[in-house]
Amino acid sequence: MIIRVLMLIPDIIIAIDGYSSTGKSSFAKMIAKEFSFLYLDSGALYRGVTLFAIENGYISDDNTINVPELAAALEYVDLKFGEGGTCIGDRCIEQEIRSMAVAGKVSPIATVAEVRAFVDRKLREFGKAKRVVMDGRDIGTTVFPHAELKIFMTADPLIRARRRADEMAAKGMEANIEDVLKNLQERDYIDSHREVSPLTQAEDAIVLDNSHMTMDEQIVWVKEVIKERFGL
Ligand code: CDP
């Protein structure tokens, strides 16, 4: 049965958007594995730009951003997905971009129109491959408004914070649940209220509230959705 879905699933783009720490990337990775799709983590690119901005002094302690200099510098930044995850040139930054230091500055950085244009350009280039699953905040609304399947993810904030804190602790990173909760609520607020491509549910997106769902249940759910949508 699984093999039938694998064989027949058409060449589509799957856009997964939603609130912070709703498990979008874990879900997208599972989908990629199940259907042999390419997975692209748009948040990782925003996080990569943020790390670059912190290290080069384009964002201050109070989150003031030197937009003209950051925008000019981005022209020369080779931000990409490599074997070990997100990279700048030969340097793997996958671990650093998941830190609280980056989490605390990524949403202000993601409000900058020039940063969004930089990331969108990369995502659209990767999306040419089709058979792609991408997760973020504006994939179904701005990056790929014609994506054939759009999913909007949400979950109870406390459950989200607990999951993220556990994930960080498992990686040996410091994570206090109150700080994590505060950070994800702040990010949700900034992401939903910014001027350029705010986080909103696309009209044709299907909502997935996974507060009380296991990963296996989510995979069963998405298979049903795909079967129904594409008449498999
Ligand atoms: O994994 P988590 O939900 O914590 O966030 P993420 O997907 O890694 O994204 C980090 C941040 O990047 C978000 O809070 C947004 O501010 C920004 N972002 C965005 O603005 N647009 C996207 N398509 C993806 C991420």
Tab-separated table of C-alpha atoms and ligand atoms in Angstrom:
chain	number	residue	atom	x	y	z
A	1	MET	CA	0.000	0.000	0.000
A	2	ILE	CA	2.803	2.400	0.933
A	3	ILE	CA	4.585	1.470	-2.295
A	4	ARG	CA	1.504	2.387	-4.363
A	5	VAL	CA	1.449	5.904	-2.897
A	6	LEU	CA	5.215	6.160	-3.440
A	7	MET	CA	4.924	5.260	-7.097
A	8	LEU	CA	1.937	7.379	-7.962
A	9	ILE	CA	2.523	10.587	-6.109
A	10	PRO	CA	2.785	13.294	-8.782
A	11	ASP	CA	5.541	15.900	-9.188
A	12	ILE	CA	4.291	18.572	-6.847
A	13	ILE	CA	5.504	21.214	-4.437
A	14	ILE	CA	4.319	20.747	-0.867
A	15	ALA	CA	4.339	23.988	1.149
A	16	ILE	CA	4.234	23.690	4.941
A	17	ASP	CA	3.759	26.915	6.864
A	18	GLY	CA	2.848	27.676	10.438
A	19	TYR	CA	3.827	28.901	13.864
A	20	SER	CA	7.243	28.496	15.470
A	21	SER	CA	8.152	25.060	16.776
A	22	THR	CA	5.049	23.292	15.524
A	23	GLY	CA	7.244	20.503	14.194
A	24	LYS	CA	7.133	21.689	10.590
A	25	SER	CA	10.666	20.585	9.799
A	26	SER	CA	10.343	17.127	11.398
A	27	PHE	CA	7.086	16.611	9.502
A	28	ALA	CA	8.580	17.886	6.232
A	29	LYS	CA	11.615	15.617	6.647
A	30	MET	CA	9.332	12.609	7.169
A	31	ILE	CA	7.346	13.506	4.057
A	32	ALA	CA	10.571	13.839	2.076
A	33	LYS	CA	11.682	10.408	3.251
A	34	GLU	CA	8.319	8.725	2.603
A	35	PHE	CA	7.839	10.137	-0.901
A	36	SER	CA	11.478	10.626	-1.989
A	37	PHE	CA	11.056	14.381	-2.135
A	38	LEU	CA	13.735	17.025	-1.685
A	39	TYR	CA	13.364	18.801	1.684
A	40	LEU	CA	14.170	22.496	1.980
A	41	ASP	CA	14.162	24.321	5.304
A	42	SER	CA	13.550	28.014	4.559
A	43	GLY	CA	13.894	28.936	8.250
A	44	ALA	CA	17.468	27.630	8.147
A	45	LEU	CA	18.305	30.244	5.516
A	46	TYR	CA	16.844	33.036	7.690
A	47	ARG	CA	18.795	31.638	10.606
A	48	GLY	CA	21.957	31.519	8.448
A	49	VAL	CA	21.543	35.162	7.450
A	50	THR	CA	21.032	35.991	11.138
A	51	LEU	CA	24.240	34.236	12.201
A	52	PHE	CA	26.080	36.064	9.432
A	53	ALA	CA	24.598	39.397	10.583
A	54	ILE	CA	25.538	38.769	14.241
A	55	GLU	CA	29.095	37.716	13.452
A	56	ASN	CA	29.705	40.692	11.181
A	57	GLY	CA	28.076	43.343	13.362
A	58	TYR	CA	25.078	44.125	11.124
A	59	ILE	CA	22.665	43.701	14.058
A	60	SER	CA	23.169	45.311	17.460
A	61	ASP	CA	22.295	44.076	20.953
A	62	ASP	CA	19.010	45.997	20.790
A	63	ASN	CA	18.258	44.480	17.352
A	64	THR	CA	18.961	47.596	15.319
A	65	ILE	CA	19.870	46.370	11.839
A	66	ASN	CA	22.255	48.063	9.444
A	67	VAL	CA	20.096	47.214	6.427
A	68	PRO	CA	22.119	48.802	3.588
A	69	GLU	CA	25.369	47.154	4.674
A	70	LEU	CA	23.750	43.789	5.380
A	71	ALA	CA	21.971	43.829	2.007
A	72	ALA	CA	25.203	44.689	0.177
A	73	ALA	CA	27.174	41.999	2.031
A	74	LEU	CA	24.570	39.315	1.278
A	75	GLU	CA	25.459	39.542	-2.421
A	76	TYR	CA	28.691	37.731	-1.547
A	77	VAL	CA	27.371	35.173	0.937
A	78	ASP	CA	27.362	31.586	-0.300
A	79	LEU	CA	24.534	30.330	1.913
A	80	LYS	CA	23.425	26.846	0.908
A	81	PHE	CA	22.438	23.354	1.977
A	82	GLY	CA	25.355	20.947	2.034
A	83	GLU	CA	25.931	17.399	3.276
A	84	GLY	CA	25.937	18.377	6.933
A	85	GLY	CA	23.005	20.782	6.636
A	86	THR	CA	23.142	24.560	6.325
A	87	CYS	CA	26.519	25.992	5.259
A	88	ILE	CA	28.205	29.266	4.427
A	89	GLY	CA	30.723	28.243	1.819
A	90	ASP	CA	32.690	25.322	3.315
A	91	ARG	CA	31.664	26.106	6.864
A	92	CYS	CA	28.846	24.029	8.337
A	93	ILE	CA	26.641	26.221	10.554
A	94	GLU	CA	23.819	23.762	11.247
A	95	GLN	CA	24.411	23.623	15.010
A	96	GLU	CA	25.053	27.348	15.551
A	97	ILE	CA	21.896	28.480	13.757
A	98	ARG	CA	19.756	26.520	16.260
A	99	SER	CA	21.104	28.459	19.275
A	100	MET	CA	18.973	30.802	21.395
A	101	ALA	CA	21.294	33.657	20.353
A	102	VAL	CA	20.185	33.205	16.737
A	103	ALA	CA	16.550	32.456	17.706
A	104	GLY	CA	16.440	35.787	19.545
A	105	LYS	CA	17.385	37.776	16.440
A	106	VAL	CA	16.015	35.812	13.506
A	107	SER	CA	12.507	37.300	13.427
A	108	PRO	CA	13.728	40.938	13.332
A	109	ILE	CA	16.163	39.940	10.554
A	110	ALA	CA	13.321	38.210	8.677
A	111	THR	CA	11.311	41.462	8.588
A	112	VAL	CA	13.914	43.045	6.266
A	113	ALA	CA	12.631	43.121	2.664
A	114	GLU	CA	16.144	42.722	1.203
A	115	VAL	CA	16.765	39.629	3.339
A	116	ARG	CA	13.462	38.118	2.232
A	117	ALA	CA	14.272	38.794	-1.419
A	118	PHE	CA	17.668	37.094	-0.969
A	119	VAL	CA	16.109	33.991	0.632
A	120	ASP	CA	13.186	33.861	-1.841
A	121	ARG	CA	15.610	33.880	-4.769
A	122	LYS	CA	17.406	30.853	-3.353
A	123	LEU	CA	14.195	28.990	-2.538
A	124	ARG	CA	12.704	29.509	-5.999
A	125	GLU	CA	15.917	28.274	-7.547
A	126	PHE	CA	15.774	25.075	-5.420
A	127	GLY	CA	12.046	24.716	-6.117
A	128	LYS	CA	12.652	24.285	-9.825
A	129	ALA	CA	13.382	20.644	-9.020
A	130	LYS	CA	9.668	19.935	-8.301
A	131	ARG	CA	9.030	17.013	-5.931
A	132	VAL	CA	9.997	19.408	-3.190
A	133	VAL	CA	8.687	19.849	0.335
A	134	MET	CA	9.512	23.217	1.859
A	135	ASP	CA	8.650	24.592	5.278
A	136	GLY	CA	8.484	28.144	6.580
A	137	ARG	CA	6.106	31.022	7.161
A	138	ASP	CA	5.248	32.280	3.677
A	139	ILE	CA	5.918	29.367	1.343
A	140	GLY	CA	2.276	28.874	0.334
A	141	THR	CA	1.489	32.594	0.253
A	142	THR	CA	4.574	34.228	-1.277
A	143	VAL	CA	7.354	31.858	-2.323
A	144	PHE	CA	5.202	29.228	-4.051
A	145	PRO	CA	1.623	30.565	-4.173
A	146	HIS	CA	0.844	27.880	-6.774
A	147	ALA	CA	2.100	24.968	-4.654
A	148	GLU	CA	-0.181	22.009	-5.288
A	149	LEU	CA	-0.487	21.130	-1.596
A	150	LYS	CA	-0.399	23.651	1.255
A	151	ILE	CA	-0.465	22.680	4.909
A	152	PHE	CA	-0.724	25.170	7.779
A	153	MET	CA	0.570	23.832	11.091
A	154	THR	CA	-0.379	24.881	14.564
A	155	ALA	CA	-0.179	23.444	18.094
A	156	ASP	CA	-0.658	24.481	21.703
A	157	PRO	CA	2.166	26.940	22.674
A	158	LEU	CA	3.164	25.102	25.849
A	159	ILE	CA	3.399	21.795	24.008
A	160	ARG	CA	5.507	23.495	21.329
A	161	ALA	CA	7.855	24.993	23.931
A	162	ARG	CA	8.253	21.659	25.667
A	163	ARG	CA	9.064	19.880	22.402
A	164	ARG	CA	11.640	22.529	21.411
A	165	ALA	CA	13.287	22.548	24.860
A	166	ASP	CA	13.542	18.728	24.767
A	167	GLU	CA	15.003	18.867	21.264
A	168	MET	CA	17.651	21.378	22.356
A	169	ALA	CA	18.471	19.464	25.550
A	170	ALA	CA	18.947	16.305	23.476
A	171	LYS	CA	21.538	18.171	21.423
A	172	GLY	CA	23.302	19.280	24.597
A	173	MET	CA	22.191	22.893	24.173
A	174	GLU	CA	21.000	25.002	27.065
A	175	ALA	CA	17.229	25.370	27.067
A	176	ASN	CA	15.024	26.822	29.745
A	177	ILE	CA	11.361	26.153	28.969
A	178	GLU	CA	10.192	29.660	29.980
A	179	ASP	CA	12.809	31.272	27.713
A	180	VAL	CA	11.858	28.971	24.849
A	181	LEU	CA	8.135	29.733	25.294
A	182	LYS	CA	8.797	33.473	25.447
A	183	ASN	CA	10.988	33.300	22.351
A	184	LEU	CA	8.476	31.387	20.277
A	185	GLN	CA	5.624	33.695	21.289
A	186	GLU	CA	7.741	36.737	20.401
A	187	ARG	CA	8.648	35.214	17.053
A	188	ASP	CA	5.013	34.330	16.295
A	189	TYR	CA	4.021	37.926	17.042
A	190	ILE	CA	6.743	39.507	14.880
A	191	ASP	CA	6.229	36.943	12.081
A	192	SER	CA	2.460	37.546	11.984
A	193	HIS	CA	2.648	41.345	12.162
A	194	ARG	CA	5.518	42.237	9.842
A	195	GLU	CA	4.842	44.240	6.687
A	196	VAL	CA	6.540	41.967	4.138
A	197	SER	CA	5.056	38.472	3.713
A	198	PRO	CA	3.602	38.060	7.201
A	199	LEU	CA	2.754	34.613	8.516
A	200	THR	CA	-0.832	33.977	7.438
A	201	GLN	CA	-2.744	30.902	6.452
A	202	ALA	CA	-3.133	30.668	2.666
A	203	GLU	CA	-6.804	30.463	1.671
A	204	ASP	CA	-6.288	27.061	0.102
A	205	ALA	CA	-4.180	25.604	2.947
A	206	ILE	CA	-5.326	22.662	5.051
A	207	VAL	CA	-4.857	23.138	8.800
A	208	LEU	CA	-2.999	20.533	10.834
A	209	ASP	CA	-3.134	20.941	14.624
A	210	ASN	CA	-0.669	18.339	15.863
A	211	SER	CA	-0.850	19.152	19.606
A	212	HIS	CA	-1.891	15.592	20.378
A	213	MET	CA	-0.616	13.698	17.361
A	214	THR	CA	2.389	11.441	16.984
A	215	MET	CA	4.601	11.648	13.909
A	216	ASP	CA	3.117	8.377	12.607
A	217	GLU	CA	-0.385	9.806	12.927
A	218	GLN	CA	0.694	12.871	10.975
A	219	ILE	CA	2.071	10.718	8.187
A	220	VAL	CA	-1.181	8.726	8.021
A	221	TRP	CA	-3.032	12.061	7.907
A	222	VAL	CA	-0.947	13.466	5.038
A	223	LYS	CA	-1.228	10.265	3.026
A	224	GLU	CA	-5.003	10.456	3.286
A	225	VAL	CA	-4.937	14.106	2.218
A	226	ILE	CA	-2.723	13.311	-0.778
A	227	LYS	CA	-4.813	10.317	-1.809
A	228	GLU	CA	-7.973	12.393	-1.686
A	229	ARG	CA	-6.495	15.467	-3.362
A	230	PHE	CA	-4.840	13.637	-6.246
A	231	GLY	CA	-7.320	10.802	-6.624
A	232	LEU	CA	-4.766	8.072	-5.864
B	1	CDP	O1	11.856	25.824	13.514
B	1	CDP	P1	11.181	27.075	14.002
B	1	CDP	O2	9.709	26.975	13.911
B	1	CDP	O3	11.645	27.530	15.328
B	1	CDP	O4	11.591	28.278	13.044
B	1	CDP	P2	12.311	28.268	11.658
B	1	CDP	O5	11.451	27.606	10.633
B	1	CDP	O6	13.698	27.785	11.833
B	1	CDP	O7	12.331	29.837	11.298
B	1	CDP	C1	13.038	30.775	12.087
B	1	CDP	C2	12.498	32.158	11.821
B	1	CDP	O8	12.759	32.501	10.441
B	1	CDP	C3	11.002	32.369	11.985
B	1	CDP	O9	10.618	32.667	13.315
B	1	CDP	C4	10.733	33.530	11.052
B	1	CDP	O10	11.024	34.759	11.687
B	1	CDP	C5	11.737	33.327	9.932
B	1	CDP	N1	11.135	32.706	8.747
B	1	CDP	C6	10.405	33.501	7.887
B	1	CDP	O11	10.209	34.678	8.147
B	1	CDP	N2	9.915	32.987	6.735
B	1	CDP	C7	10.105	31.697	6.408
B	1	CDP	N3	9.631	31.224	5.252
B	1	CDP	C8	10.823	30.862	7.294
B	1	CDP	C9	11.312	31.378	8.478
